[in-house]
Amino acid sequence: QVSLLESGGGLVQPGGSLTLSCKASGDILSSYIVAWFRQGPGKEREFVAGVSWRMNKKYYTDSVKGRFTISRVAALNTVYLQMNSLKPEDTAVYLCAVNPVEERRWLNQDDYIYWGQGTQVTVSS
């Protein structure tokens, strides 16, 4: 059982930066991947970035490569998402999720059993 709490969302201007935090409680050592998803207005929920908890390997969707950085601080049971050069299309509810099912598969949302409540990121001038 894993509980997740996101924080750090807010309103930012285009080109600005924001850092999200995902604090995990519970059996995080049994998890394969901790990832950030997002769902913008009128859009499907999509994978943004993930980090494998055991190997600290990282994977990003193409639209955020070079702009977003995911990191894991194991001692704090926390995953961060540093978002730079934000664009209006980045506006979404950002959700932290944990995949305890499959280490080799990043994008199958059914593999993510535990989800946080989400934090709103709004990019607007």
Coordinates of N, CA, C and O in Angstrom, one line a residue:
Q1 N 0.8 -1.2 0.0 CA 0.0 0.0 0.0 C 0.9 1.2 0.0 O 1.8 1.4 0.8
V2 N 0.6 2.2 -0.9 CA 1.3 3.4 -1.1 C 0.4 4.5 -1.1 O -0.6 4.5 -1.9
S3 N 0.6 5.6 -0.4 CA -0.1 6.8 -0.4 C 0.8 7.9 -1.0 O 2.0 8.0 -0.7
L4 N 0.2 8.8 -1.8 CA 0.9 9.8 -2.5 C 0.3 11.1 -2.3 O -0.9 11.3 -2.3
L5 N 1.2 12.1 -2.1 CA 0.7 13.5 -1.9 C 1.5 14.4 -2.8 O 2.7 14.5 -2.6
E6 N 0.9 15.1 -3.7 CA 1.5 16.0 -4.6 C 1.4 17.4 -4.0 O 0.5 17.8 -3.3
S7 N 2.4 18.2 -4.4 CA 2.4 19.6 -4.0 C 3.2 20.4 -5.0 O 4.0 19.8 -5.8
G8 N 3.1 21.7 -5.0 CA 3.9 22.6 -5.8 C 3.3 23.2 -7.0 O 3.9 24.0 -7.7
G9 N 2.0 22.8 -7.3 CA 1.4 23.4 -8.4 C 1.0 24.9 -8.2 O 1.1 25.4 -7.1
G10 N 0.6 25.5 -9.3 CA 0.3 26.9 -9.2 C 0.2 27.6 -10.5 O 0.2 26.9 -11.6
L11 N 0.1 28.9 -10.5 CA 0.0 29.7 -11.7 C 1.4 30.3 -12.1 O 2.1 30.8 -11.2
V12 N 1.8 30.1 -13.3 CA 3.1 30.6 -13.8 C 2.9 31.1 -15.2 O 2.1 30.6 -16.0
Q13 N 3.7 32.1 -15.5 CA 3.7 32.7 -16.9 C 4.4 31.8 -17.9 O 5.3 31.0 -17.5
P14 N 4.1 31.9 -19.1 CA 4.8 31.1 -20.1 C 6.3 31.5 -20.1 O 6.7 32.6 -19.9
G15 N 7.1 30.4 -20.2 CA 8.6 30.6 -20.0 C 9.1 30.4 -18.6 O 10.3 30.3 -18.4
G16 N 8.2 30.4 -17.7 CA 8.5 30.3 -16.3 C 8.8 28.8 -15.9 O 8.8 27.9 -16.7
S17 N 9.1 28.7 -14.6 CA 9.5 27.4 -14.0 C 8.6 27.1 -12.8 O 8.1 28.0 -12.1
L18 N 8.5 25.8 -12.5 CA 7.8 25.3 -11.4 C 8.3 24.0 -11.0 O 8.7 23.2 -11.9
T19 N 8.3 23.6 -9.8 CA 8.8 22.3 -9.3 C 7.7 21.7 -8.5 O 7.1 22.2 -7.6
L20 N 7.3 20.5 -8.9 CA 6.3 19.7 -8.3 C 7.0 18.6 -7.4 O 8.1 18.1 -7.7
S21 N 6.3 18.3 -6.3 CA 6.8 17.2 -5.4 C 5.8 16.2 -5.2 O 4.6 16.4 -5.2
C22 N 6.2 14.9 -5.1 CA 5.4 13.8 -4.8 C 6.0 13.1 -3.6 O 7.0 12.4 -3.8
K23 N 5.3 13.1 -2.5 CA 5.8 12.5 -1.3 C 5.0 11.2 -1.2 O 3.8 11.1 -1.1
A24 N 5.7 10.1 -1.1 CA 5.2 8.7 -0.9 C 5.3 8.2 0.5 O 6.3 8.4 1.2
S25 N 4.2 7.6 0.9 CA 4.2 6.9 2.2 C 3.8 5.4 2.0 O 2.9 5.2 1.2
G26 N 4.4 4.5 2.7 CA 4.1 3.1 2.6 C 5.2 2.3 2.0 O 6.4 2.7 2.1
D27 N 4.9 1.2 1.3 CA 5.9 0.3 0.8 C 6.4 0.7 -0.5 O 6.2 0.0 -1.5
I28 N 7.1 1.8 -0.5 CA 7.6 2.3 -1.8 C 8.7 1.4 -2.4 O 9.0 1.4 -3.6
L29 N 9.4 0.7 -1.5 CA 10.5 -0.2 -2.0 C 9.9 -1.4 -2.9 O 10.7 -2.0 -3.6
S30 N 8.6 -1.6 -2.8 CA 8.0 -2.6 -3.6 C 7.6 -2.1 -5.0 O 7.1 -2.8 -5.8
S31 N 7.8 -0.8 -5.2 CA 7.4 -0.2 -6.4 C 8.5 -0.2 -7.5 O 9.7 -0.1 -7.2
Y32 N 8.0 -0.3 -8.8 CA 9.0 -0.2 -9.9 C 9.2 1.2 -10.4 O 10.3 1.6 -10.6
I33 N 8.1 1.9 -10.6 CA 8.2 3.2 -11.3 C 7.3 4.2 -10.5 O 6.2 3.8 -10.1
V34 N 7.8 5.4 -10.3 CA 7.0 6.5 -9.9 C 7.0 7.5 -11.0 O 8.1 7.8 -11.5
A35 N 5.9 7.9 -11.4 CA 5.7 8.7 -12.6 C 4.8 9.9 -12.4 O 3.9 9.9 -11.5
W36 N 5.0 10.9 -13.2 CA 4.0 12.0 -13.3 C 3.2 11.8 -14.6 O 3.7 11.6 -15.7
F37 N 1.9 11.9 -14.4 CA 1.0 12.1 -15.5 C 0.3 13.4 -15.5 O 0.4 14.1 -14.5
R38 N -0.3 13.8 -16.5 CA -1.1 15.0 -16.5 C -2.3 14.9 -17.4 O -2.4 14.1 -18.4
Q39 N -3.3 15.7 -17.1 CA -4.5 15.7 -17.9 C -5.0 17.2 -18.0 O -5.4 17.8 -17.0
G40 N -4.8 17.7 -19.2 CA -5.2 19.1 -19.5 C -6.7 19.1 -19.9 O -7.3 18.1 -20.1
P41 N -7.2 20.3 -20.0 CA -8.6 20.5 -20.3 C -8.9 20.0 -21.7 O -8.2 20.3 -22.7
G42 N -9.9 19.1 -21.8 CA -10.2 18.5 -23.1 C -9.3 17.5 -23.6 O -9.4 17.1 -24.8
K43 N -8.3 17.0 -22.8 CA -7.3 16.1 -23.2 C -7.4 14.8 -22.5 O -7.9 14.8 -21.3
E44 N -6.8 13.8 -23.1 CA -6.6 12.5 -22.4 C -5.5 12.6 -21.4 O -4.5 13.4 -21.6
R45 N -5.6 11.8 -20.3 CA -4.5 11.8 -19.4 C -3.2 11.1 -20.1 O -3.4 10.1 -20.8
E46 N -2.1 11.7 -19.9 CA -0.9 11.3 -20.6 C 0.3 11.2 -19.6 O 0.4 11.9 -18.6
F47 N 1.2 10.3 -19.9 CA 2.4 10.1 -19.2 C 3.3 11.3 -19.5 O 3.4 11.8 -20.7
V48 N 4.0 11.8 -18.5 CA 4.9 12.9 -18.6 C 6.3 12.5 -18.4 O 7.2 12.7 -19.2
A49 N 6.6 11.9 -17.2 CA 7.9 11.5 -16.9 C 7.9 10.5 -15.8 O 7.0 10.5 -15.0
G50 N 8.8 9.6 -15.8 CA 8.9 8.6 -14.8 C 10.3 8.3 -14.3 O 11.3 8.5 -15.1
V51 N 10.5 7.7 -13.2 CA 11.7 7.3 -12.6 C 11.5 5.9 -12.0 O 10.6 5.7 -11.3
S52 N 12.4 5.0 -12.4 CA 12.4 3.7 -11.7 C 13.0 3.8 -10.3 O 14.1 4.3 -10.2
W53 N 12.2 3.3 -9.4 CA 12.7 3.5 -8.0 C 14.0 2.8 -7.6 O 14.8 3.4 -6.9
R54 N 14.1 1.6 -8.1 CA 15.3 0.8 -7.8 C 16.5 1.2 -8.6 O 17.6 1.2 -8.1
M55 N 16.3 1.5 -9.9 CA 17.5 1.7 -10.8 C 17.7 3.2 -11.0 O 18.8 3.6 -11.5
N56 N 16.8 4.1 -10.6 CA 16.9 5.5 -10.9 C 17.0 5.8 -12.4 O 17.7 6.8 -12.7
K57 N 16.5 5.0 -13.2 CA 16.4 5.3 -14.6 C 15.2 6.2 -14.9 O 14.2 6.1 -14.2
K58 N 15.3 7.0 -15.9 CA 14.3 8.0 -16.2 C 13.8 8.0 -17.6 O 14.6 7.6 -18.5
Y59 N 12.6 8.3 -17.8 CA 12.0 8.3 -19.1 C 11.0 9.5 -19.2 O 10.3 9.8 -18.3
Y60 N 11.1 10.2 -20.4 CA 10.2 11.4 -20.6 C 9.5 11.3 -21.9 O 10.0 10.7 -22.9
T61 N 8.3 11.8 -21.9 CA 7.6 11.9 -23.1 C 8.2 13.0 -24.0 O 8.9 13.9 -23.5
D62 N 8.1 12.9 -25.3 CA 8.9 13.8 -26.2 C 8.6 15.3 -26.0 O 9.4 16.1 -26.1
S63 N 7.3 15.6 -25.6 CA 6.9 17.0 -25.5 C 7.6 17.7 -24.4 O 7.6 19.0 -24.4
V64 N 8.2 17.0 -23.4 CA 8.8 17.7 -22.3 C 10.3 17.4 -22.2 O 11.0 18.0 -21.3
K65 N 10.9 16.7 -23.1 CA 12.3 16.4 -23.1 C 13.1 17.7 -23.3 O 12.8 18.5 -24.1
G66 N 14.1 17.9 -22.4 CA 14.9 19.1 -22.5 C 14.3 20.2 -21.6 O 15.0 21.2 -21.4
R67 N 13.1 20.1 -21.2 CA 12.4 21.1 -20.4 C 12.1 20.7 -19.0 O 12.2 21.4 -18.0
F68 N 11.7 19.4 -18.8 CA 11.4 18.8 -17.5 C 12.5 17.9 -17.0 O 13.1 17.2 -17.9
T69 N 12.7 17.8 -15.7 CA 13.6 16.9 -15.1 C 12.9 16.2 -14.0 O 12.4 16.9 -13.0
I70 N 12.9 14.9 -14.0 CA 12.4 14.1 -12.9 C 13.6 13.6 -12.0 O 14.6 13.3 -12.6
S71 N 13.4 13.6 -10.7 CA 14.4 13.2 -9.8 C 13.8 12.5 -8.6 O 12.7 12.7 -8.3
R72 N 14.6 11.6 -8.1 CA 14.2 10.8 -6.9 C 15.1 11.1 -5.8 O 16.4 11.1 -5.9
V73 N 14.6 11.4 -4.6 CA 15.3 11.5 -3.4 C 14.8 10.3 -2.5 O 13.8 10.5 -1.8
A74 N 15.5 9.2 -2.5 CA 15.0 8.0 -1.9 C 14.9 8.2 -0.4 O 13.9 7.7 0.3
A75 N 15.8 8.9 0.2 CA 15.8 9.1 1.7 C 14.6 9.8 2.1 O 14.2 9.7 3.3
L76 N 14.0 10.6 1.3 CA 12.8 11.4 1.6 C 11.5 10.8 1.0 O 10.4 11.3 1.2
N77 N 11.6 9.6 0.3 CA 10.5 9.0 -0.4 C 9.8 10.0 -1.3 O 8.5 10.0 -1.3
T78 N 10.6 10.8 -2.0 CA 10.0 11.9 -2.7 C 10.5 11.9 -4.1 O 11.7 11.7 -4.4
V79 N 9.6 12.2 -5.1 CA 10.0 12.4 -6.5 C 9.6 13.9 -6.8 O 8.5 14.3 -6.5
Y80 N 10.5 14.5 -7.5 CA 10.3 15.9 -7.9 C 10.2 15.9 -9.5 O 10.8 15.1 -10.2
L81 N 9.5 16.9 -9.9 CA 9.4 17.3 -11.3 C 9.7 18.7 -11.5 O 8.9 19.6 -11.2
Q82 N 11.0 19.0 -12.0 CA 11.4 20.4 -12.3 C 10.9 20.7 -13.7 O 11.3 20.1 -14.6
M83 N 10.1 21.7 -13.8 CA 9.5 22.1 -15.1 C 10.0 23.5 -15.5 O 9.8 24.5 -14.7
N84 N 10.7 23.6 -16.6 CA 11.3 24.8 -17.1 C 10.6 25.1 -18.4 O 10.1 24.3 -19.1
S85 N 10.8 26.4 -18.9 CA 10.3 26.8 -20.2 C 8.8 26.4 -20.4 O 8.5 25.9 -21.4
L86 N 8.0 26.7 -19.4 CA 6.6 26.2 -19.4 C 5.9 26.9 -20.5 O 6.0 28.1 -20.8
K87 N 5.0 26.1 -21.1 CA 4.1 26.6 -22.2 C 2.7 26.5 -21.8 O 2.3 25.7 -20.9
P88 N 1.8 27.2 -22.4 CA 0.4 27.1 -22.1 C -0.2 25.7 -22.2 O -1.0 25.3 -21.5
E89 N 0.3 25.0 -23.2 CA -0.1 23.6 -23.4 C 0.3 22.6 -22.3 O -0.1 21.5 -22.2
D90 N 1.2 23.1 -21.4 CA 1.5 22.3 -20.2 C 0.5 22.4 -19.1 O 0.6 21.7 -18.1
T91 N -0.5 23.3 -19.3 CA -1.5 23.5 -18.3 C -2.3 22.2 -18.1 O -2.8 21.6 -19.1
A92 N -2.4 21.7 -16.9 CA -3.0 20.4 -16.6 C -3.0 20.2 -15.1 O -2.3 20.9 -14.3
V93 N -3.8 19.2 -14.7 CA -3.7 18.6 -13.4 C -2.6 17.6 -13.5 O -2.6 16.7 -14.3
Y94 N -1.6 17.7 -12.7 CA -0.5 16.8 -12.7 C -0.6 15.8 -11.5 O -0.9 16.2 -10.4
L95 N -0.5 14.5 -11.9 CA -0.8 13.4 -11.0 C 0.4 12.6 -10.8 O 1.1 12.2 -11.8
C96 N 0.7 12.2 -9.6 CA 1.8 11.3 -9.3 C 1.2 9.9 -9.2 O 0.1 9.7 -8.6
A97 N 1.9 8.9 -9.7 CA 1.4 7.6 -9.7 C 2.5 6.6 -9.5 O 3.7 6.8 -9.9
V98 N 2.2 5.4 -9.0 CA 3.2 4.4 -8.7 C 2.8 3.1 -9.4 O 1.6 2.6 -9.4
N99 N 3.8 2.5 -10.1 CA 3.6 1.3 -10.8 C 4.4 0.2 -10.1 O 5.6 0.1 -10.1
P100 N 3.7 -0.7 -9.4 CA 4.3 -1.8 -8.7 C 4.2 -3.1 -9.5 O 4.5 -4.2 -8.9
V101 N 3.8 -3.1 -10.7 CA 3.5 -4.2 -11.5 C 4.6 -4.6 -12.5 O 4.9 -5.8 -12.6
E102 N 5.1 -3.6 -13.3 CA 5.9 -4.0 -14.4 C 7.1 -2.9 -14.5 O 6.8 -1.8 -14.8
E103 N 8.3 -3.4 -14.3 CA 9.4 -2.5 -14.4 C 9.8 -2.1 -15.8 O 10.4 -1.0 -16.0
R104 N 9.5 -2.9 -16.8 CA 9.9 -2.6 -18.1 C 8.9 -1.8 -18.9 O 9.2 -1.5 -20.1
R105 N 7.8 -1.4 -18.4 CA 6.7 -0.8 -19.1 C 6.4 0.5 -18.4 O 5.9 0.6 -17.3
W106 N 6.6 1.6 -19.1 CA 6.4 3.0 -18.6 C 5.0 3.5 -18.8 O 4.5 4.3 -17.9
L107 N 4.4 3.2 -19.9 CA 3.3 4.0 -20.4 C 1.9 3.4 -20.1 O 0.9 4.0 -20.4
N108 N 1.9 2.1 -19.7 CA 0.6 1.5 -19.5 C 0.0 2.0 -18.2 O 0.4 1.6 -17.1
Q109 N -1.1 2.8 -18.3 CA -1.7 3.4 -17.1 C -2.3 2.3 -16.2 O -2.4 2.6 -15.0
D110 N -2.7 1.2 -16.7 CA -3.2 0.1 -15.9 C -2.2 -0.4 -14.9 O -2.6 -1.0 -13.9
D111 N -0.9 -0.2 -15.2 CA 0.1 -0.7 -14.3 C 0.3 0.2 -13.1 O 0.9 -0.3 -12.1
Y112 N -0.2 1.3 -13.2 CA -0.1 2.3 -12.0 C -1.3 2.1 -11.1 O -2.4 2.5 -11.4
I113 N -1.0 1.5 -10.0 CA -2.0 1.1 -9.0 C -2.4 2.2 -8.1 O -3.5 2.4 -7.6
Y114 N -1.4 3.0 -7.7 CA -1.6 4.1 -6.7 C -1.5 5.4 -7.4 O -0.5 5.7 -8.1
W115 N -2.4 6.3 -7.0 CA -2.5 7.6 -7.6 C -2.7 8.7 -6.5 O -3.4 8.4 -5.6
G116 N -2.1 9.8 -6.7 CA -2.3 10.9 -5.9 C -3.6 11.7 -6.3 O -4.2 11.4 -7.3
Q117 N -3.9 12.7 -5.6 CA -5.1 13.6 -5.9 C -4.8 14.5 -7.0 O -5.8 15.0 -7.7
G118 N -3.6 14.9 -7.3 CA -3.2 15.8 -8.3 C -3.0 17.2 -7.8 O -3.5 17.6 -6.8
T119 N -2.2 18.0 -8.6 CA -2.0 19.4 -8.3 C -2.1 20.1 -9.6 O -1.6 19.7 -10.6
Q120 N -2.7 21.3 -9.6 CA -3.0 22.0 -10.8 C -1.8 22.9 -11.1 O -1.3 23.6 -10.3
V121 N -1.5 22.8 -12.4 CA -0.5 23.7 -13.0 C -1.1 24.5 -14.1 O -1.7 23.9 -15.0
T122 N -1.1 25.8 -14.0 CA -1.7 26.7 -15.0 C -0.6 27.6 -15.5 O 0.0 28.3 -14.8
V123 N -0.4 27.6 -16.8 CA 0.6 28.4 -17.5 C -0.2 29.4 -18.3 O -0.8 29.1 -19.4
S124 N -0.1 30.6 -17.9 CA -0.9 31.7 -18.6 C -0.3 33.0 -18.3 O 0.2 33.3 -17.2
S125 N -0.4 33.9 -19.3 CA 0.0 35.3 -19.1 C -1.1 36.2 -18.6 O -0.9 37.3 -18.3

